PDB file of C-alpha atoms and ligand atoms in Angstrom:
ATOM      1  CA  MET Q 842      -2.785  25.944   4.782  1.00  0.00           C
ATOM      2  CA  THR Q 843      -0.979  22.976   6.373  1.00  0.00           C
ATOM      3  CA  SER Q 844       2.615  23.676   7.411  1.00  0.00           C
ATOM      4  CA  LEU Q 845       5.270  20.991   7.094  1.00  0.00           C
ATOM      5  CA  THR Q 846       8.071  23.437   7.750  1.00  0.00           C
ATOM      6  CA  GLY Q 847      11.343  21.617   8.277  1.00  0.00           C
ATOM      7  CA  ARG Q 848       9.845  18.079   8.040  1.00  0.00           C
ATOM      8  CA  ARG Q 849      11.884  15.606   6.075  1.00  0.00           C
ATOM      9  CA  VAL Q 850       9.471  13.696   3.832  1.00  0.00           C
ATOM     10  CA  LEU Q 851      10.535  10.649   1.792  1.00  0.00           C
ATOM     11  CA  VAL Q 852       8.352   9.954  -1.260  1.00  0.00           C
ATOM     12  CA  VAL Q 853       8.920   6.585  -2.901  1.00  0.00           C
ATOM     13  CA  GLY Q 854       7.399   6.560  -6.396  1.00  0.00           C
ATOM     14  CA  ALA Q 855       8.071  10.286  -6.830  1.00  0.00           C
ATOM     15  CA  SER Q 856       8.980  10.405 -10.525  1.00  0.00           C
ATOM     16  CA  SER Q 857       5.423  10.894 -11.813  1.00  0.00           C
ATOM     17  CA  GLY Q 858       1.724  11.044 -10.976  1.00  0.00           C
ATOM     18  CA  ILE Q 859       0.575  11.108  -7.349  1.00  0.00           C
ATOM     19  CA  GLY Q 860       4.107  10.745  -5.924  1.00  0.00           C
ATOM     20  CA  ALA Q 861       5.456  13.684  -7.956  1.00  0.00           C
ATOM     21  CA  ALA Q 862       2.401  15.802  -6.962  1.00  0.00           C
ATOM     22  CA  THR Q 863       2.952  14.835  -3.323  1.00  0.00           C
ATOM     23  CA  ALA Q 864       6.593  15.841  -3.487  1.00  0.00           C
ATOM     24  CA  HIS Q 865       5.487  19.215  -4.845  1.00  0.00           C
ATOM     25  CA  ALA Q 866       2.724  19.738  -2.263  1.00  0.00           C
ATOM     26  CA  ALA Q 867       4.988  18.736   0.603  1.00  0.00           C
ATOM     27  CA  ALA Q 868       7.757  21.070  -0.609  1.00  0.00           C
ATOM     28  CA  ALA Q 869       5.204  23.892  -1.010  1.00  0.00           C
ATOM     29  CA  ALA Q 870       4.187  23.320   2.632  1.00  0.00           C
ATOM     30  CA  GLY Q 871       7.829  23.771   3.700  1.00  0.00           C
ATOM     31  CA  ALA Q 872       9.122  20.188   3.785  1.00  0.00           C
ATOM     32  CA  HIS Q 873      12.502  18.946   2.569  1.00  0.00           C
ATOM     33  CA  VAL Q 874      11.733  16.072   0.245  1.00  0.00           C
ATOM     34  CA  GLY Q 875      13.687  12.918  -0.610  1.00  0.00           C
ATOM     35  CA  LEU Q 876      12.509  11.437  -3.899  1.00  0.00           C
ATOM     36  CA  VAL Q 877      12.929   7.780  -4.966  1.00  0.00           C
ATOM     37  CA  ALA Q 878      11.885   5.907  -8.129  1.00  0.00           C
ATOM     38  CA  ARG Q 879      13.659   4.030 -10.941  1.00  0.00           C
ATOM     39  CA  ARG Q 880      13.733   6.735 -13.645  1.00  0.00           C
ATOM     40  CA  ARG Q 881      16.510   9.104 -12.582  1.00  0.00           C
ATOM     41  CA  GLU Q 882      15.860  11.661 -15.331  1.00  0.00           C
ATOM     42  CA  HIS Q 883      12.221  12.000 -14.289  1.00  0.00           C
ATOM     43  CA  LEU Q 884      13.289  12.426 -10.618  1.00  0.00           C
ATOM     44  CA  ASP Q 885      15.722  15.136 -11.670  1.00  0.00           C
ATOM     45  CA  ALA Q 886      12.969  16.953 -13.599  1.00  0.00           C
ATOM     46  CA  VAL Q 887      10.550  16.724 -10.644  1.00  0.00           C
ATOM     47  CA  VAL Q 888      13.097  17.968  -8.098  1.00  0.00           C
ATOM     48  CA  ALA Q 889      14.096  20.848 -10.359  1.00  0.00           C
ATOM     49  CA  GLY Q 890      10.506  22.087 -10.219  1.00  0.00           C
ATOM     50  CA  LEU Q 891      10.051  21.871  -6.454  1.00  0.00           C
ATOM     51  CA  PRO Q 892       9.623  25.032  -4.381  1.00  0.00           C
ATOM     52  CA  GLY Q 893      11.906  25.545  -1.420  1.00  0.00           C
ATOM     53  CA  HIS Q 894      15.329  23.991  -0.920  1.00  0.00           C
ATOM     54  CA  GLY Q 895      17.115  21.035   0.656  1.00  0.00           C
ATOM     55  CA  HIS Q 896      15.566  18.304  -1.515  1.00  0.00           C
ATOM     56  CA  ALA Q 897      17.419  15.229  -2.740  1.00  0.00           C
ATOM     57  CA  VAL Q 898      16.897  12.303  -5.145  1.00  0.00           C
ATOM     58  CA  ALA Q 899      18.039   8.702  -5.369  1.00  0.00           C
ATOM     59  CA  ALA Q 900      17.181   6.133  -8.035  1.00  0.00           C
ATOM     60  CA  ALA Q 901      16.148   2.705  -6.792  1.00  0.00           C
ATOM     61  CA  ASP Q 902      13.787  -0.155  -7.620  1.00  0.00           C
ATOM     62  CA  VAL Q 903      11.473  -1.179  -4.751  1.00  0.00           C
ATOM     63  CA  THR Q 904      11.786  -4.797  -5.878  1.00  0.00           C
ATOM     64  CA  ASP Q 905      15.497  -4.642  -4.915  1.00  0.00           C
ATOM     65  CA  PRO Q 906      15.403  -4.369  -1.095  1.00  0.00           C
ATOM     66  CA  ALA Q 907      19.168  -3.891  -0.671  1.00  0.00           C
ATOM     67  CA  ALA Q 908      19.293  -1.096  -3.247  1.00  0.00           C
ATOM     68  CA  LEU Q 909      16.274   0.519  -1.613  1.00  0.00           C
ATOM     69  CA  VAL Q 910      17.899   0.472   1.830  1.00  0.00           C
ATOM     70  CA  ALA Q 911      21.050   2.053   0.369  1.00  0.00           C
ATOM     71  CA  ALA Q 912      18.982   4.755  -1.365  1.00  0.00           C
ATOM     72  CA  VAL Q 913      16.884   5.558   1.699  1.00  0.00           C
ATOM     73  CA  ASP Q 914      19.871   5.602   4.040  1.00  0.00           C
ATOM     74  CA  GLY Q 915      21.651   7.926   1.638  1.00  0.00           C
ATOM     75  CA  LEU Q 916      18.702  10.316   1.437  1.00  0.00           C
ATOM     76  CA  ALA Q 917      18.283  10.258   5.231  1.00  0.00           C
ATOM     77  CA  ALA Q 918      21.902  11.254   5.558  1.00  0.00           C
ATOM     78  CA  GLU Q 919      21.525  14.082   3.009  1.00  0.00           C
ATOM     79  CA  LEU Q 920      18.330  15.400   4.644  1.00  0.00           C
ATOM     80  CA  GLY Q 921      19.591  14.999   8.198  1.00  0.00           C
ATOM     81  CA  GLY Q 922      16.989  12.338   9.067  1.00  0.00           C
ATOM     82  CA  LEU Q 923      13.463  11.433   8.003  1.00  0.00           C
ATOM     83  CA  ASP Q 924      10.135  12.323   9.628  1.00  0.00           C
ATOM     84  CA  ASP Q 925       7.643  10.813   7.181  1.00  0.00           C
ATOM     85  CA  VAL Q 926       7.462   8.327   4.297  1.00  0.00           C
ATOM     86  CA  VAL Q 927       4.886   8.240   1.517  1.00  0.00           C
ATOM     87  CA  ALA Q 928       4.908   4.840  -0.184  1.00  0.00           C
ATOM     88  CA  ALA Q 929       3.486   5.696  -3.623  1.00  0.00           C
ATOM     89  CA  ALA Q 930       5.324   3.309  -5.955  1.00  0.00           C
ATOM     90  CA  GLY Q 931       2.837   1.126  -7.789  1.00  0.00           C
ATOM     91  CA  VAL Q 932       1.929  -0.507 -11.078  1.00  0.00           C
ATOM     92  CA  MET Q 933      -1.344  -1.727 -12.589  1.00  0.00           C
ATOM     93  CA  ALA Q 934      -1.975  -4.508 -15.084  1.00  0.00           C
ATOM     94  CA  LEU Q 935      -5.419  -5.480 -16.288  1.00  0.00           C
ATOM     95  CA  GLY Q 936      -6.696  -8.861 -17.404  1.00  0.00           C
ATOM     96  CA  ALA Q 937      -8.830 -11.846 -16.444  1.00  0.00           C
ATOM     97  CA  VAL Q 938      -6.989 -14.342 -14.245  1.00  0.00           C
ATOM     98  CA  ALA Q 939      -7.531 -17.148 -16.772  1.00  0.00           C
ATOM     99  CA  ASP Q 940      -6.054 -15.079 -19.639  1.00  0.00           C
ATOM    100  CA  THR Q 941      -3.095 -13.523 -17.857  1.00  0.00           C
ATOM    101  CA  ASP Q 942       0.561 -14.621 -17.886  1.00  0.00           C
ATOM    102  CA  PRO Q 943       1.682 -15.376 -14.313  1.00  0.00           C
ATOM    103  CA  GLU Q 944       4.650 -13.088 -14.904  1.00  0.00           C
ATOM    104  CA  THR Q 945       2.173 -10.233 -15.081  1.00  0.00           C
ATOM    105  CA  TRP Q 946       0.715 -11.188 -11.690  1.00  0.00           C
ATOM    106  CA  ARG Q 947       4.225 -11.355 -10.248  1.00  0.00           C
ATOM    107  CA  GLY Q 948       5.076  -7.928 -11.624  1.00  0.00           C
ATOM    108  CA  VAL Q 949       2.075  -6.341  -9.909  1.00  0.00           C
ATOM    109  CA  LEU Q 950       2.479  -8.207  -6.604  1.00  0.00           C
ATOM    110  CA  ASP Q 951       6.291  -7.628  -6.505  1.00  0.00           C
ATOM    111  CA  VAL Q 952       5.921  -3.845  -6.747  1.00  0.00           C
ATOM    112  CA  ASN Q 953       2.626  -3.218  -4.948  1.00  0.00           C
ATOM    113  CA  VAL Q 954       3.074  -5.694  -2.071  1.00  0.00           C
ATOM    114  CA  THR Q 955       6.698  -6.806  -1.673  1.00  0.00           C
ATOM    115  CA  GLY Q 956       7.940  -3.374  -2.757  1.00  0.00           C
ATOM    116  CA  LEU Q 957       5.662  -1.764  -0.160  1.00  0.00           C
ATOM    117  CA  LEU Q 958       7.039  -4.043   2.556  1.00  0.00           C
ATOM    118  CA  ALA Q 959      10.592  -3.243   1.383  1.00  0.00           C
ATOM    119  CA  THR Q 960       9.794   0.507   1.496  1.00  0.00           C
ATOM    120  CA  ALA Q 961       8.549   0.219   5.085  1.00  0.00           C
ATOM    121  CA  ARG Q 962      11.574  -1.874   6.065  1.00  0.00           C
ATOM    122  CA  ALA Q 963      13.992   0.667   4.588  1.00  0.00           C
ATOM    123  CA  ALA Q 964      12.268   3.752   6.038  1.00  0.00           C
ATOM    124  CA  LEU Q 965      11.035   2.720   9.498  1.00  0.00           C
ATOM    125  CA  PRO Q 966      14.433   2.685  11.199  1.00  0.00           C
ATOM    126  CA  HIS Q 967      14.666   6.437  10.420  1.00  0.00           C
ATOM    127  CA  LEU Q 968      11.190   7.401  11.736  1.00  0.00           C
ATOM    128  CA  GLY Q 969      10.621   8.535  15.307  1.00  0.00           C
ATOM    129  CA  GLU Q 970       7.794   9.781  17.486  1.00  0.00           C
ATOM    130  CA  GLY Q 971       5.337  11.944  15.501  1.00  0.00           C
ATOM    131  CA  GLY Q 972       6.475  10.369  12.211  1.00  0.00           C
ATOM    132  CA  THR Q 973       4.031   9.154   9.624  1.00  0.00           C
ATOM    133  CA  VAL Q 974       3.840   6.346   7.088  1.00  0.00           C
ATOM    134  CA  VAL Q 975       1.376   6.955   4.264  1.00  0.00           C
ATOM    135  CA  VAL Q 976       0.516   3.888   2.192  1.00  0.00           C
ATOM    136  CA  LEU Q 977      -0.897   4.709  -1.231  1.00  0.00           C
ATOM    137  CA  SER Q 978      -3.490   1.980  -1.642  1.00  0.00           C
ATOM    138  CA  SER Q 979      -6.656   2.423  -3.706  1.00  0.00           C
ATOM    139  CA  MET Q 980     -10.424   2.111  -3.728  1.00  0.00           C
ATOM    140  CA  SER Q 981      -9.454  -1.239  -5.286  1.00  0.00           C
ATOM    141  CA  GLY Q 982      -8.117  -2.119  -1.839  1.00  0.00           C
ATOM    142  CA  ARG Q 983     -11.631  -1.704  -0.410  1.00  0.00           C
ATOM    143  CA  ARG Q 984     -13.693  -3.604  -3.008  1.00  0.00           C
ATOM    144  CA  VAL Q 985     -13.143  -5.427  -6.315  1.00  0.00           C
ATOM    145  CA  ALA Q 986     -14.683  -3.221  -9.026  1.00  0.00           C
ATOM    146  CA  SER Q 987     -14.114  -5.451 -12.054  1.00  0.00           C
ATOM    147  CA  ALA Q 988     -12.831  -8.906 -13.014  1.00  0.00           C
ATOM    148  CA  ALA Q 989     -10.113  -7.383 -15.164  1.00  0.00           C
ATOM    149  CA  GLY Q 990      -8.819  -5.416 -12.210  1.00  0.00           C
ATOM    150  CA  GLY Q 991      -8.772  -8.393  -9.854  1.00  0.00           C
ATOM    151  CA  VAL Q 992      -5.015  -8.954  -9.504  1.00  0.00           C
ATOM    152  CA  TYR Q 993      -4.422  -5.215  -8.969  1.00  0.00           C
ATOM    153  CA  ALA Q 994      -7.282  -5.262  -6.396  1.00  0.00           C
ATOM    154  CA  ALA Q 995      -5.675  -8.231  -4.663  1.00  0.00           C
ATOM    155  CA  SER Q 996      -2.413  -6.273  -4.400  1.00  0.00           C
ATOM    156  CA  LYS Q 997      -4.230  -3.255  -2.977  1.00  0.00           C
ATOM    157  CA  HIS Q 998      -6.211  -5.368  -0.488  1.00  0.00           C
ATOM    158  CA  ALA Q 999      -2.781  -6.571   0.598  1.00  0.00           C
ATOM    159  CA  ALA Q1000      -1.555  -2.955   0.795  1.00  0.00           C
ATOM    160  CA  HIS Q1001      -4.431  -2.197   3.203  1.00  0.00           C
ATOM    161  CA  ALA Q1002      -3.411  -5.237   5.280  1.00  0.00           C
ATOM    162  CA  VAL Q1003       0.248  -4.181   5.302  1.00  0.00           C
ATOM    163  CA  ALA Q1004      -0.779  -0.710   6.558  1.00  0.00           C
ATOM    164  CA  GLU Q1005      -2.933  -2.260   9.322  1.00  0.00           C
ATOM    165  CA  THR Q1006       0.069  -4.425  10.298  1.00  0.00           C
ATOM    166  CA  LEU Q1007       2.495  -1.511  10.309  1.00  0.00           C
ATOM    167  CA  ARG Q1008       0.097   0.521  12.480  1.00  0.00           C
ATOM    168  CA  LEU Q1009       0.180  -2.219  15.116  1.00  0.00           C
ATOM    169  CA  GLU Q1010       3.965  -2.562  14.755  1.00  0.00           C
ATOM    170  CA  VAL Q1011       5.045   1.062  15.087  1.00  0.00           C
ATOM    171  CA  GLY Q1012       2.097   2.719  16.865  1.00  0.00           C
ATOM    172  CA  PRO Q1013       3.527   1.861  20.270  1.00  0.00           C
ATOM    173  CA  ARG Q1014       6.560   4.049  19.498  1.00  0.00           C
ATOM    174  CA  GLY Q1015       4.482   6.992  18.322  1.00  0.00           C
ATOM    175  CA  VAL Q1016       4.656   6.483  14.548  1.00  0.00           C
ATOM    176  CA  ARG Q1017       1.299   6.874  12.725  1.00  0.00           C
ATOM    177  CA  VAL Q1018       0.264   4.824   9.670  1.00  0.00           C
ATOM    178  CA  THR Q1019      -2.416   5.979   7.258  1.00  0.00           C
ATOM    179  CA  THR Q1020      -3.890   4.259   4.222  1.00  0.00           C
ATOM    180  CA  VAL Q1021      -4.806   6.700   1.438  1.00  0.00           C
ATOM    181  CA  ALA Q1022      -7.265   5.068  -0.945  1.00  0.00           C
ATOM    182  CA  PRO Q1023      -8.162   7.057  -4.078  1.00  0.00           C
ATOM    183  CA  GLY Q1024     -10.553   6.082  -6.866  1.00  0.00           C
ATOM    184  CA  PHE Q1025      -9.536   7.000 -10.436  1.00  0.00           C
ATOM    185  CA  VAL Q1026      -6.722   9.569 -10.622  1.00  0.00           C
ATOM    186  CA  ALA Q1027      -5.585  11.124 -13.911  1.00  0.00           C
ATOM    187  CA  THR Q1028      -2.077   9.629 -14.207  1.00  0.00           C
ATOM    188  CA  ASP Q1029      -0.215   7.299 -16.561  1.00  0.00           C
ATOM    189  CA  LEU Q1030      -0.496   4.278 -14.245  1.00  0.00           C
ATOM    190  CA  VAL Q1031      -1.747   2.092 -17.075  1.00  0.00           C
ATOM    191  CA  ALA Q1032       0.110   3.834 -19.935  1.00  0.00           C
ATOM    192  CA  GLY Q1033       1.641   1.638 -22.576  1.00  0.00           C
ATOM    193  CA  GLN Q1034      -0.921  -1.162 -22.310  1.00  0.00           C
ATOM    194  CA  ASP Q1035      -2.722  -1.266 -25.668  1.00  0.00           C
ATOM    195  CA  ASP Q1036      -5.639  -3.317 -24.273  1.00  0.00           C
ATOM    196  CA  ALA Q1037      -6.166  -0.802 -21.467  1.00  0.00           C
ATOM    197  CA  ARG Q1038      -6.664   2.376 -23.555  1.00  0.00           C
ATOM    198  CA  ALA Q1039     -10.340   2.697 -22.678  1.00  0.00           C
ATOM    199  CA  PHE Q1040      -9.561   2.245 -18.985  1.00  0.00           C
ATOM    200  CA  ALA Q1041      -6.758   4.812 -19.111  1.00  0.00           C
ATOM    201  CA  GLY Q1042      -9.151   7.171 -20.887  1.00  0.00           C
ATOM    202  CA  ARG Q1043     -11.654   6.856 -18.012  1.00  0.00           C
ATOM    203  CA  MET Q1044      -8.925   7.512 -15.465  1.00  0.00           C
ATOM    204  CA  HIS Q1045      -8.137  10.799 -17.243  1.00  0.00           C
ATOM    205  CA  ASP Q1046     -11.757  11.779 -17.993  1.00  0.00           C
ATOM    206  CA  GLU Q1047     -13.270  10.891 -14.619  1.00  0.00           C
ATOM    207  CA  GLY Q1048     -10.296  10.849 -12.238  1.00  0.00           C
ATOM    208  CA  LEU Q1049      -9.126  13.156  -9.493  1.00  0.00           C
ATOM    209  CA  ASP Q1050      -6.230  15.477 -10.235  1.00  0.00           C
ATOM    210  CA  PRO Q1051      -3.012  14.002  -8.682  1.00  0.00           C
ATOM    211  CA  GLY Q1052      -2.782  17.274  -6.706  1.00  0.00           C
ATOM    212  CA  ASP Q1053      -6.109  16.440  -4.969  1.00  0.00           C
ATOM    213  CA  VAL Q1054      -4.560  13.239  -3.579  1.00  0.00           C
ATOM    214  CA  ALA Q1055      -1.320  15.096  -2.713  1.00  0.00           C
ATOM    215  CA  ALA Q1056      -3.380  17.630  -0.721  1.00  0.00           C
ATOM    216  CA  ALA Q1057      -4.965  14.774   1.245  1.00  0.00           C
ATOM    217  CA  VAL Q1058      -1.509  13.320   1.997  1.00  0.00           C
ATOM    218  CA  VAL Q1059      -0.146  16.698   3.148  1.00  0.00           C
ATOM    219  CA  HIS Q1060      -3.237  17.191   5.330  1.00  0.00           C
ATOM    220  CA  VAL Q1061      -2.567  13.816   7.005  1.00  0.00           C
ATOM    221  CA  LEU Q1062       1.103  14.602   7.563  1.00  0.00           C
ATOM    222  CA  GLY Q1063       0.274  17.984   9.102  1.00  0.00           C
ATOM    223  CA  LEU Q1064      -2.156  16.747  11.766  1.00  0.00           C
ATOM    224  CA  PRO Q1065      -1.047  16.827  15.431  1.00  0.00           C
ATOM    225  CA  PRO Q1066       1.154  13.846  16.362  1.00  0.00           C
ATOM    226  CA  ALA Q1067      -1.527  12.376  18.624  1.00  0.00           C
ATOM    227  CA  VAL Q1068      -3.950  12.035  15.682  1.00  0.00           C
ATOM    228  CA  VAL Q1069      -3.877   8.849  13.621  1.00  0.00           C
ATOM    229  CA  VAL Q1070      -5.860   8.892  10.397  1.00  0.00           C
ATOM    230  CA  VAL Q1071      -6.561   5.206   9.786  1.00  0.00           C
ATOM    231  CA  GLU Q1072      -7.865   5.556   6.214  1.00  0.00           C
ATOM    232  CA  TYR Q1073      -8.468   8.456   3.855  1.00  0.00           C
ATOM    233  CA  ALA Q1074     -10.604   7.200   0.923  1.00  0.00           C
ATOM    234  CA  LEU Q1075     -11.493   9.722  -1.760  1.00  0.00           C
ATOM    235  CA  GLN Q1076     -12.850   9.721  -5.298  1.00  0.00           C
ATOM    236  CA  SER Q1077     -13.901  12.178  -7.954  1.00  0.00           C
ATOM    237  CA  ILE Q1078     -17.534  13.220  -8.245  1.00  0.00           C
ATOM    238  CA  ARG Q1079     -17.030  12.634 -11.997  1.00  0.00           C
ATOM    239  CA  GLN Q1080     -16.406   8.916 -11.329  1.00  0.00           C
ATOM    240  CA  LEU Q1081     -19.880   8.872  -9.795  1.00  0.00           C
ATOM    241  CA  GLY Q1082     -21.319  10.200 -13.071  1.00  0.00           C
ATOM    242  CA  HIS Q1083     -21.630  13.909 -12.206  1.00  0.00           C
ATOM    243  CA  ARG Q1084     -20.341  16.315 -14.860  1.00  0.00           C
ATOM    244  CA  PRO Q1085     -20.166  19.774 -13.248  1.00  0.00           C
ATOM    245  CA  GLU Q1086     -19.733  21.442 -16.657  1.00  0.00           C
ATOM    246  CA  ASP Q1087     -23.030  19.927 -17.850  1.00  0.00           C
ATOM    247  CA  ALA Q1088     -24.953  21.414 -14.951  1.00  0.00           C
ATOM    248  CA  SER Q1089     -24.727  25.028 -16.126  1.00  0.00           C
TER     249      SER Q1089
HETATM  250  N1  LIG U2371      -3.998   6.562 -10.898  1.00  0.00           N
HETATM  251  C1  LIG U2371      -4.957   6.006 -10.210  1.00  0.00           C
HETATM  252  O1  LIG U2371      -6.127   5.964 -10.666  1.00  0.00           O
HETATM  253  C2  LIG U2371      -4.692   5.455  -8.843  1.00  0.00           C
HETATM  254  C3  LIG U2371      -5.792   5.211  -8.003  1.00  0.00           C
HETATM  255  C4  LIG U2371      -5.593   4.671  -6.781  1.00  0.00           C
HETATM  256  C5  LIG U2371      -4.316   4.394  -6.334  1.00  0.00           C
HETATM  257  N2  LIG U2371      -3.257   4.630  -7.129  1.00  0.00           N
HETATM  258  C6  LIG U2371      -1.931   4.287  -6.633  1.00  0.00           C
HETATM  259  O2  LIG U2371      -1.167   5.452  -6.537  1.00  0.00           O
HETATM  260  C7  LIG U2371       0.218   5.118  -6.625  1.00  0.00           C
HETATM  261  C8  LIG U2371       0.877   6.039  -7.643  1.00  0.00           C
HETATM  262  O3  LIG U2371       0.377   5.734  -8.934  1.00  0.00           O
HETATM  263  P1  LIG U2371       0.120   6.847 -10.027  1.00  0.00           P
HETATM  264  O4  LIG U2371      -1.298   6.778 -10.411  1.00  0.00           O
HETATM  265  O5  LIG U2371       0.684   8.151  -9.590  1.00  0.00           O
HETATM  266  O6  LIG U2371       0.922   6.259 -11.251  1.00  0.00           O
HETATM  267  P2  LIG U2371       2.334   6.640 -11.944  1.00  0.00           P
HETATM  268  O7  LIG U2371       2.331   8.025 -12.412  1.00  0.00           O
HETATM  269  O8  LIG U2371       2.618   5.549 -12.907  1.00  0.00           O
HETATM  270  O9  LIG U2371       3.353   6.556 -10.718  1.00  0.00           O
HETATM  271  C9  LIG U2371       3.873   5.349 -10.272  1.00  0.00           C
HETATM  272  C10 LIG U2371       5.176   5.651  -9.537  1.00  0.00           C
HETATM  273  O10 LIG U2371       5.699   4.408  -9.040  1.00  0.00           O
HETATM  274  C11 LIG U2371       7.046   4.298  -9.413  1.00  0.00           C
HETATM  275  N3  LIG U2371       7.390   2.867  -9.562  1.00  0.00           N
HETATM  276  C12 LIG U2371       6.766   1.923 -10.282  1.00  0.00           C
HETATM  277  N4  LIG U2371       7.448   0.769 -10.185  1.00  0.00           N
HETATM  278  C13 LIG U2371       8.521   1.005  -9.385  1.00  0.00           C
HETATM  279  C14 LIG U2371       9.572   0.220  -8.922  1.00  0.00           C
HETATM  280  N5  LIG U2371       9.692  -1.080  -9.249  1.00  0.00           N
HETATM  281  N6  LIG U2371      10.514   0.765  -8.093  1.00  0.00           N
HETATM  282  C15 LIG U2371      10.416   2.093  -7.740  1.00  0.00           C
HETATM  283  N7  LIG U2371       9.416   2.875  -8.161  1.00  0.00           N
HETATM  284  C16 LIG U2371       8.497   2.350  -8.967  1.00  0.00           C
HETATM  285  C17 LIG U2371       7.126   5.024 -10.762  1.00  0.00           C
HETATM  286  O11 LIG U2371       8.453   5.453 -10.992  1.00  0.00           O
HETATM  287  P3  LIG U2371       9.491   4.758 -11.993  1.00  0.00           P
HETATM  288  O12 LIG U2371       8.716   4.175 -13.150  1.00  0.00           O
HETATM  289  O13 LIG U2371      10.404   5.890 -12.379  1.00  0.00           O
HETATM  290  O14 LIG U2371      10.161   3.752 -11.192  1.00  0.00           O
HETATM  291  C18 LIG U2371       6.243   6.234 -10.454  1.00  0.00           C
HETATM  292  O15 LIG U2371       6.975   7.196  -9.770  1.00  0.00           O
HETATM  293  C19 LIG U2371       0.270   3.634  -7.001  1.00  0.00           C
HETATM  294  O16 LIG U2371       0.515   2.857  -5.852  1.00  0.00           O
HETATM  295  C20 LIG U2371      -1.118   3.345  -7.524  1.00  0.00           C
HETATM  296  O17 LIG U2371      -1.469   2.018  -7.410  1.00  0.00           O
HETATM  297  C21 LIG U2371      -3.417   5.145  -8.392  1.00  0.00           C
END
């Protein structure tokens, strides 16, 4: 099992789904975890369930760069520094471009692109040699799977480009940058959107468990400092149509 003993891992977007699972997996591997998201009560519930000790939470919105810097600086002070950051905050909205309110596009791009840049800007000053930035992109950052998912895919293609840029920016000082690109994962990423019920159902029926993605992130963090994983793309065999329970 990968050891992250003593590493200080910041997870942005840690109040649910993949971020919460990553906080748990990193803590189980021995890390001290700093958790950020908007919903303070969810963060408190996640941190209360983490194994180990020395974890801390701060509420902040990634679309407010000043608040994010304050939150990250505060967590770095509480944890005694930061070794790694996992940028997992994200939102999804579905809809054809011609039918969608521009405010919806802005909401997706603000969190998934500008919020990612703000997360990197807040965290990078704390990271040193051997540190890691993990950018939670998506298979939608590798290809456009449907017209309705086009704006989200555009945001995730941008996330891939941001990760490539950051790798060039911080690689020379020994900081690694990895894009993690999952297919469907069983989370509430599209919860609350009436028109997206069928899509949300597929994410839960066919998706990876959030813990599967968290295990990939922990594996990346635990590799020797000289190893840079450029991209870790993963999807569920169920999304490819295989139903293991039907095979028996
Ligand atoms: N589920 C999938 O099928 C899937 C597949 C590929 C990639 N991903 C990516 O994985 C990442 C995590 O998504 P998830 O599936 O785990 O969904 P999720 O359970 O909805 O988690 C999203 C996280 O982002 C946080 N967040 C959203 N807007 C934020 C903001 N403005 N400021 C700060 N935090 C914010 C949420 O916390 P608060 O609401 O408390 O702020 C939550 O912690 C996203 O980047 C998503 O695009 C998901």
